[in-house]
Short mmCIF file of C-alpha atoms in Angstrom, two decimals:
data_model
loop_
_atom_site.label_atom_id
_atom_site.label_comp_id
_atom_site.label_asym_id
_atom_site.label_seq_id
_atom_site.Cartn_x
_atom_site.Cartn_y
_atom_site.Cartn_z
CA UNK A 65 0.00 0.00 0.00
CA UNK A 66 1.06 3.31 -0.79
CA UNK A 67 2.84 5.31 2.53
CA UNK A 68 1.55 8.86 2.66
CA UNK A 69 2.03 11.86 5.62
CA UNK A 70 0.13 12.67 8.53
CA UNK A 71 0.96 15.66 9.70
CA UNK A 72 -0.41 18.03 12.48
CA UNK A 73 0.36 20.71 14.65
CA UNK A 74 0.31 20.60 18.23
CA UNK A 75 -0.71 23.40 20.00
CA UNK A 76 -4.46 25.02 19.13
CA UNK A 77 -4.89 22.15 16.94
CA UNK A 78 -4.57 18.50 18.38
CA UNK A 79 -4.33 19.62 21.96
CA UNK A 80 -7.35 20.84 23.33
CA UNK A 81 -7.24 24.33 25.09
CA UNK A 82 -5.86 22.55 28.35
CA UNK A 83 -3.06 21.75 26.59
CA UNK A 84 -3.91 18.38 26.82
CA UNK A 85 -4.56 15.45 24.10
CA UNK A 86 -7.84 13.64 24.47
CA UNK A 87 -8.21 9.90 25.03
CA UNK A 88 -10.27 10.06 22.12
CA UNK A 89 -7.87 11.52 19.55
CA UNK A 90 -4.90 9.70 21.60
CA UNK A 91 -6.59 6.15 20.66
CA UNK A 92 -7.21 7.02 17.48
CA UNK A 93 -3.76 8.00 16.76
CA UNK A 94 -2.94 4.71 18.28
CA UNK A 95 -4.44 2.69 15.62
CA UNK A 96 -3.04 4.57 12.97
CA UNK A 97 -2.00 2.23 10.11
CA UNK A 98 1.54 1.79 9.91
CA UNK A 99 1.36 2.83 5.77
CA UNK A 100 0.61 6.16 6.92
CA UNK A 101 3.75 8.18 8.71
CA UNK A 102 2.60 10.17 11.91
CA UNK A 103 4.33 13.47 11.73
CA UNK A 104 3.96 16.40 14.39
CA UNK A 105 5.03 19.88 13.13
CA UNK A 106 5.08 22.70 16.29
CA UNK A 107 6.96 25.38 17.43
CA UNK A 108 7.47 23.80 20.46
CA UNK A 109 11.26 23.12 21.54
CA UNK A 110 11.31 18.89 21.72
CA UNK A 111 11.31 19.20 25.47
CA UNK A 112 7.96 20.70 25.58
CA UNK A 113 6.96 18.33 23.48
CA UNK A 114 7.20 15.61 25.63
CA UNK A 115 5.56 17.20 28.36
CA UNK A 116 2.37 17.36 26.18
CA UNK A 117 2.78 13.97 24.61
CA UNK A 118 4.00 11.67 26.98
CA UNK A 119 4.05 8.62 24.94
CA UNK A 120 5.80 10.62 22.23
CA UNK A 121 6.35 7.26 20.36
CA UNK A 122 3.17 7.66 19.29
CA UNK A 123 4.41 9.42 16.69
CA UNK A 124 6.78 8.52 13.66
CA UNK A 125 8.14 11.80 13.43
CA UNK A 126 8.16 15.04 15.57
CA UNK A 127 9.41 18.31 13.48
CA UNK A 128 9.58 20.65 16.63
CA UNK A 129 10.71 24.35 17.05
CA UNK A 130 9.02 25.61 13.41
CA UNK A 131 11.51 22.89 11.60
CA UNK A 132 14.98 24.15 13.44
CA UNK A 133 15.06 20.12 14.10
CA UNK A 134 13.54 16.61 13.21
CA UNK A 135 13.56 13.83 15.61
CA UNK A 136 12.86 10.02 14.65
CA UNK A 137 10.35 8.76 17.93
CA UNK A 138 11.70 4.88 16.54
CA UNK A 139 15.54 5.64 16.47
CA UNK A 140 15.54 8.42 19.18
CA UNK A 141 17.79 10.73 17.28
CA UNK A 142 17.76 13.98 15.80
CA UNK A 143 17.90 13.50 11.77
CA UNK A 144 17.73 17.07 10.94
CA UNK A 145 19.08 20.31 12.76
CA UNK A 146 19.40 24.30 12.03
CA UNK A 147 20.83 26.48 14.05
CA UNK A 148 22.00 30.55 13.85
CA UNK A 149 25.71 31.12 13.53
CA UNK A 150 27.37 32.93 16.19
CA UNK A 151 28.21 35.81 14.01
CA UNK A 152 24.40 36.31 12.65
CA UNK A 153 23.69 35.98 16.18
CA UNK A 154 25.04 39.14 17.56
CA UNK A 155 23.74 40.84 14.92
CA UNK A 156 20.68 39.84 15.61
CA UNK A 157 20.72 40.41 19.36
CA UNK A 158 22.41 43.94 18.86
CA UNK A 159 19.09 44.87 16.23
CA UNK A 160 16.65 44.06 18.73
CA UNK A 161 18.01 45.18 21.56
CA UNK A 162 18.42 48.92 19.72
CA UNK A 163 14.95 48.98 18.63
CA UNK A 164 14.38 48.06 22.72
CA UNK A 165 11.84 44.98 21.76
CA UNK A 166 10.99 42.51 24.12
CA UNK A 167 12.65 39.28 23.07
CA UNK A 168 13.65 35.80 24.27
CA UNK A 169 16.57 33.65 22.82
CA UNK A 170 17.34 30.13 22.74
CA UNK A 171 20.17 27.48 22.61
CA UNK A 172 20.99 25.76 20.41
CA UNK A 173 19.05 22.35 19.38
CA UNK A 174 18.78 20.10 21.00
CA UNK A 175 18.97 22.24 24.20
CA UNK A 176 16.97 24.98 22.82
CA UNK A 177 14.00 24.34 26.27
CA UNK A 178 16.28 26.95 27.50
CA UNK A 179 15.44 30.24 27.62
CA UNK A 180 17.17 33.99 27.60
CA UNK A 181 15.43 36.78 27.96
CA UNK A 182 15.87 40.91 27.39
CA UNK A 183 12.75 43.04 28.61
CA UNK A 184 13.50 47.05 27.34
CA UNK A 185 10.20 48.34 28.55
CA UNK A 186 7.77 47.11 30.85
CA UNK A 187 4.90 44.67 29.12
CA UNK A 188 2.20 42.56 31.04
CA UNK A 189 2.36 40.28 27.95
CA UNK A 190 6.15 39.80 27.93
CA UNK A 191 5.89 39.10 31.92
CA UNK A 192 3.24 36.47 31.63
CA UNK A 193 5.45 34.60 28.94
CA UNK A 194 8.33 34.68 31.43
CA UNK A 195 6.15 33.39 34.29
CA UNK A 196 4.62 30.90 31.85
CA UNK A 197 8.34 29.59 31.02
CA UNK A 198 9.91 30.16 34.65
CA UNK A 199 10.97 26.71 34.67
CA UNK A 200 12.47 26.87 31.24
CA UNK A 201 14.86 30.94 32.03
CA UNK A 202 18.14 30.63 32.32
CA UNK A 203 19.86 33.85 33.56
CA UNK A 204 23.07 32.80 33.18
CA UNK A 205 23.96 33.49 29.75
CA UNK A 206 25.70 37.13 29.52
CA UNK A 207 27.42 37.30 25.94
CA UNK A 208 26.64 35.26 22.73
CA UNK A 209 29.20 32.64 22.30
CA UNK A 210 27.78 29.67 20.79
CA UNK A 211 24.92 29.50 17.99
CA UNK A 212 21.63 29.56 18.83
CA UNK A 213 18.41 27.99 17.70
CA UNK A 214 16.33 31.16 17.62
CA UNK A 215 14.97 34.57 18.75
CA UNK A 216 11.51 35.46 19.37
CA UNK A 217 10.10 39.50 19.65
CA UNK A 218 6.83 40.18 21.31
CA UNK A 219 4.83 42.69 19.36
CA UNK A 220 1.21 44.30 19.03
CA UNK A 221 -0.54 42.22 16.74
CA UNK A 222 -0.81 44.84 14.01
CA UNK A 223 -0.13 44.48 10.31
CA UNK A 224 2.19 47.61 9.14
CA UNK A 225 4.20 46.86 12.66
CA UNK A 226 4.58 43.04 11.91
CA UNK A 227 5.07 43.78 8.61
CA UNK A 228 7.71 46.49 8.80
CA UNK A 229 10.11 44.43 11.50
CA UNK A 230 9.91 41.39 9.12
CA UNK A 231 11.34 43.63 6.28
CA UNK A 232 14.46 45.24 8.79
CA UNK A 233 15.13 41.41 10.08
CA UNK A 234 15.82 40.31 6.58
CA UNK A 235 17.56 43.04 5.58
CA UNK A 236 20.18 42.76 8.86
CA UNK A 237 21.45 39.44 7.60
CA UNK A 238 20.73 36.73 4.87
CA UNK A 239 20.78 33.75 7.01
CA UNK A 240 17.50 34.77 8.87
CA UNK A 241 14.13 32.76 7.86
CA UNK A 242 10.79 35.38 10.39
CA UNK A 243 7.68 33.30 10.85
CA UNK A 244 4.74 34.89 12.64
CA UNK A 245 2.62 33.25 15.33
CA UNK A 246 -0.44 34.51 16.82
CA UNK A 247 -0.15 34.33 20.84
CA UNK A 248 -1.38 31.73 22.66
CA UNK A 249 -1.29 33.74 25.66
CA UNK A 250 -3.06 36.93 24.24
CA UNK A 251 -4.00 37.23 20.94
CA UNK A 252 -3.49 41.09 20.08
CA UNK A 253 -0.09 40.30 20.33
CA UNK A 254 2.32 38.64 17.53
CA UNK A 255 5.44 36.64 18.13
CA UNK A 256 7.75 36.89 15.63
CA UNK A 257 10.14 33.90 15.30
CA UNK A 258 13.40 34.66 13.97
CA UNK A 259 15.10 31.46 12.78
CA UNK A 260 17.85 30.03 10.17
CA UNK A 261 16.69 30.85 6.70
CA UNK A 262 16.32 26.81 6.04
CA UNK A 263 13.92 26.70 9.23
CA UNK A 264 10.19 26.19 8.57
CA UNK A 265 7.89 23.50 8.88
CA UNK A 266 7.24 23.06 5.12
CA UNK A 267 10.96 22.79 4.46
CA UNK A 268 10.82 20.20 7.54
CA UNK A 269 8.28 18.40 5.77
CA UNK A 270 9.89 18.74 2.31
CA UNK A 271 12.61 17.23 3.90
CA UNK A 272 11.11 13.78 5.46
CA UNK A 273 9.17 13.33 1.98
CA UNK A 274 12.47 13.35 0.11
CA UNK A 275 13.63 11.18 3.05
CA UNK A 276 10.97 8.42 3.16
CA UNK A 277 9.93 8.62 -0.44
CA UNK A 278 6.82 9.98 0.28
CA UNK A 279 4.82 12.02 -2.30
CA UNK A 280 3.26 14.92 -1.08
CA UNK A 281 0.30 15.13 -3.06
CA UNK A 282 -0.77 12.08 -1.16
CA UNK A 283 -0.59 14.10 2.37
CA UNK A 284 -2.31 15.11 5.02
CA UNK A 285 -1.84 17.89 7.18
CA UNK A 286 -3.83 19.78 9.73
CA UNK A 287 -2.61 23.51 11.86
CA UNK A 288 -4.36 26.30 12.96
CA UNK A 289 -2.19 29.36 12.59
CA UNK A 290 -0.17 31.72 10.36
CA UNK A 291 3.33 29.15 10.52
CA UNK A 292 1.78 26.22 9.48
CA UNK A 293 0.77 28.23 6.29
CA UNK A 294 4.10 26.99 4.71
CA UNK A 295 3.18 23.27 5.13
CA UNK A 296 -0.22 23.71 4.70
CA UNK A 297 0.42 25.19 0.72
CA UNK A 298 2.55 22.31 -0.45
CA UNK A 299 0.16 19.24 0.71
CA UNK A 300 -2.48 17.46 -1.36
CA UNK A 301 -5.16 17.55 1.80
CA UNK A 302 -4.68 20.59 4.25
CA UNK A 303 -6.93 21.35 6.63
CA UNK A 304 -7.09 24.41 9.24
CA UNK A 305 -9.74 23.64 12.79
CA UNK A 306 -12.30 26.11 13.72
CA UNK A 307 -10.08 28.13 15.64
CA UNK A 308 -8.07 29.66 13.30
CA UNK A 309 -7.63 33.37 12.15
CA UNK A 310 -10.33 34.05 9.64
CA UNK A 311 -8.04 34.58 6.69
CA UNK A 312 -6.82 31.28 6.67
CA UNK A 313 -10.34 29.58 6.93
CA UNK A 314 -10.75 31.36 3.16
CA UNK A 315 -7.64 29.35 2.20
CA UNK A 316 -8.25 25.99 3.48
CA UNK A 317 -11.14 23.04 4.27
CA UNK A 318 -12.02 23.60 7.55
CA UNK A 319 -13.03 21.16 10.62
CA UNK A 320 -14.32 21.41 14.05
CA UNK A 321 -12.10 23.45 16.49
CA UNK A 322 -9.37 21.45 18.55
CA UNK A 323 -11.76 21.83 21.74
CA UNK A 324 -13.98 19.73 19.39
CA UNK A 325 -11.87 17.28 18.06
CA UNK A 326 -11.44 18.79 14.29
CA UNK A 327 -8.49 16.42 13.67
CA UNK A 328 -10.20 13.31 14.44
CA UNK A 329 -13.01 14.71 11.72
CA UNK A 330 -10.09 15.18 9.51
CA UNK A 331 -8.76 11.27 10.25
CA UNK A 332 -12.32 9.92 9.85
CA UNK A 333 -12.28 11.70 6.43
CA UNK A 334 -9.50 9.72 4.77
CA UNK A 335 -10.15 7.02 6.35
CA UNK A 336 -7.26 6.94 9.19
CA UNK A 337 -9.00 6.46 11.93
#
């Protein structure tokens, strides 16, 4: 039988709004047949990935922090990694830190759970993500030795503004890939992502295709928000759940939110589940 891709995001899309991943969904997943490669695609570091999914071999495949690394659940290894040079990375830091954003920055994968933080202005947003994450700071790192995984910049959630810092990022150095995520946490603010120029989640799954021998046109895929938009295009079946910004509901099939189980509709449809 032909093998084809399952993929899905994590966060606002498989797990419900506890963060949690119902029984339902969770057995279905479980009987999954084996012709049909279980892939999750999230910005979520690997660590935080198994603190969501704690049988994480439930999965064939786990592309984790927006495609800055791959991990096989079966060989427990990382297959794939991207990671900021040094160089690019104190360029980066000095940018941000002159246009006094709020930002975080990570190691490098596969240690990238740990986070580094600058705060230039007070921002009730900014200090709920670092309360959210307390576990996760580490204060510890003063200057920018090593390469990094990625940066992140907390900003209003407003077009011209997300717009106009995506154009200055790209023009400070050509290794940097921005994606844009909506906030989990609030959503009139926007979190933009500043990775390797090779990091995305479509590249990610570009990648594992060529890998397995797996044609995409065959695919499934399921997300919710604005950086799954570069998987979602390149698939034969995408789907977006309930829950997702309005604009990409006009792109894309949708199905019932994640609190209502719109990936096990999307399953049931091909016949997966």
């Amino acid at each position: 039988m032909q093998k084809k891709m399952w993929i899905t995001d994590l966060d606002g899309t498989l797990l419900n709004n506890n963060e949690q991943l119902p029984s339902s969904l969770y057995d279905a997943i479980n009987k999954i047949p084996s012709h049909t490669i279980k892939v999750i695609a999230t910005g979520r570091n690997l660590e935080k990935v198994r603190r969501a999914i704690t049988n994480i071999q439930l999965f064939d495949f786990i592309i984790f922090s927006s495609g800055a690394g791959i991990y096989d659940t079966s060989k427990q290894s990382l297959i794939h990694v991207n990671n900021l040079s040094k160089h690019t990375c104190r360029i980066v830091f000095d940018f941000l830190d002159r246009q006094k954003y709020n930002f975080i920055y990570t190691q490098k994968v596969p240690f990238n759970q740990n986070l580094y933080y600058k705060e230039n202005y007070p921002c009730k947003h900014f200090d709920q993500y670092l309360y959210a994450h307390e576990r996760d700071l580490d204060r510890n790192l003063t200057t920018l030795n090593n390469e990094l995984a990625q940066f992140m910049v907390f900003i209003p959630n407003n077009e011209d503004l997300i717009q106009s810092i995506t154009t200055q990022i790209h023009s400070i150095s050509d290794e940097l890939q921005v994606i844009r995520a909506t906030s989990p946490i609030d959503a009139s603010f926007c979190w933009i992502e500043i990775f390797h120029r090779e990091v995305s989640k479509g590249k990610a799954v570009r990648f594992l295709s060529h890998t397995l021998s797996i044609d995409l046109e065959h695919s499934i895929g399921v997300g919710n928000d604005y950086n799954d938009l570069d998987f979602l295009t390149i698939i034969g079946n995408p789907y977006v759940v309930e829950n997702s910004p309005s604009d990409l509901k006009n792109r894309f099939n949708v199905v019932a939110s994640n609190q209502d189980h719109g990936v096990l509709d999307v399953l049931k449809k091909h016949g997966i589940a």
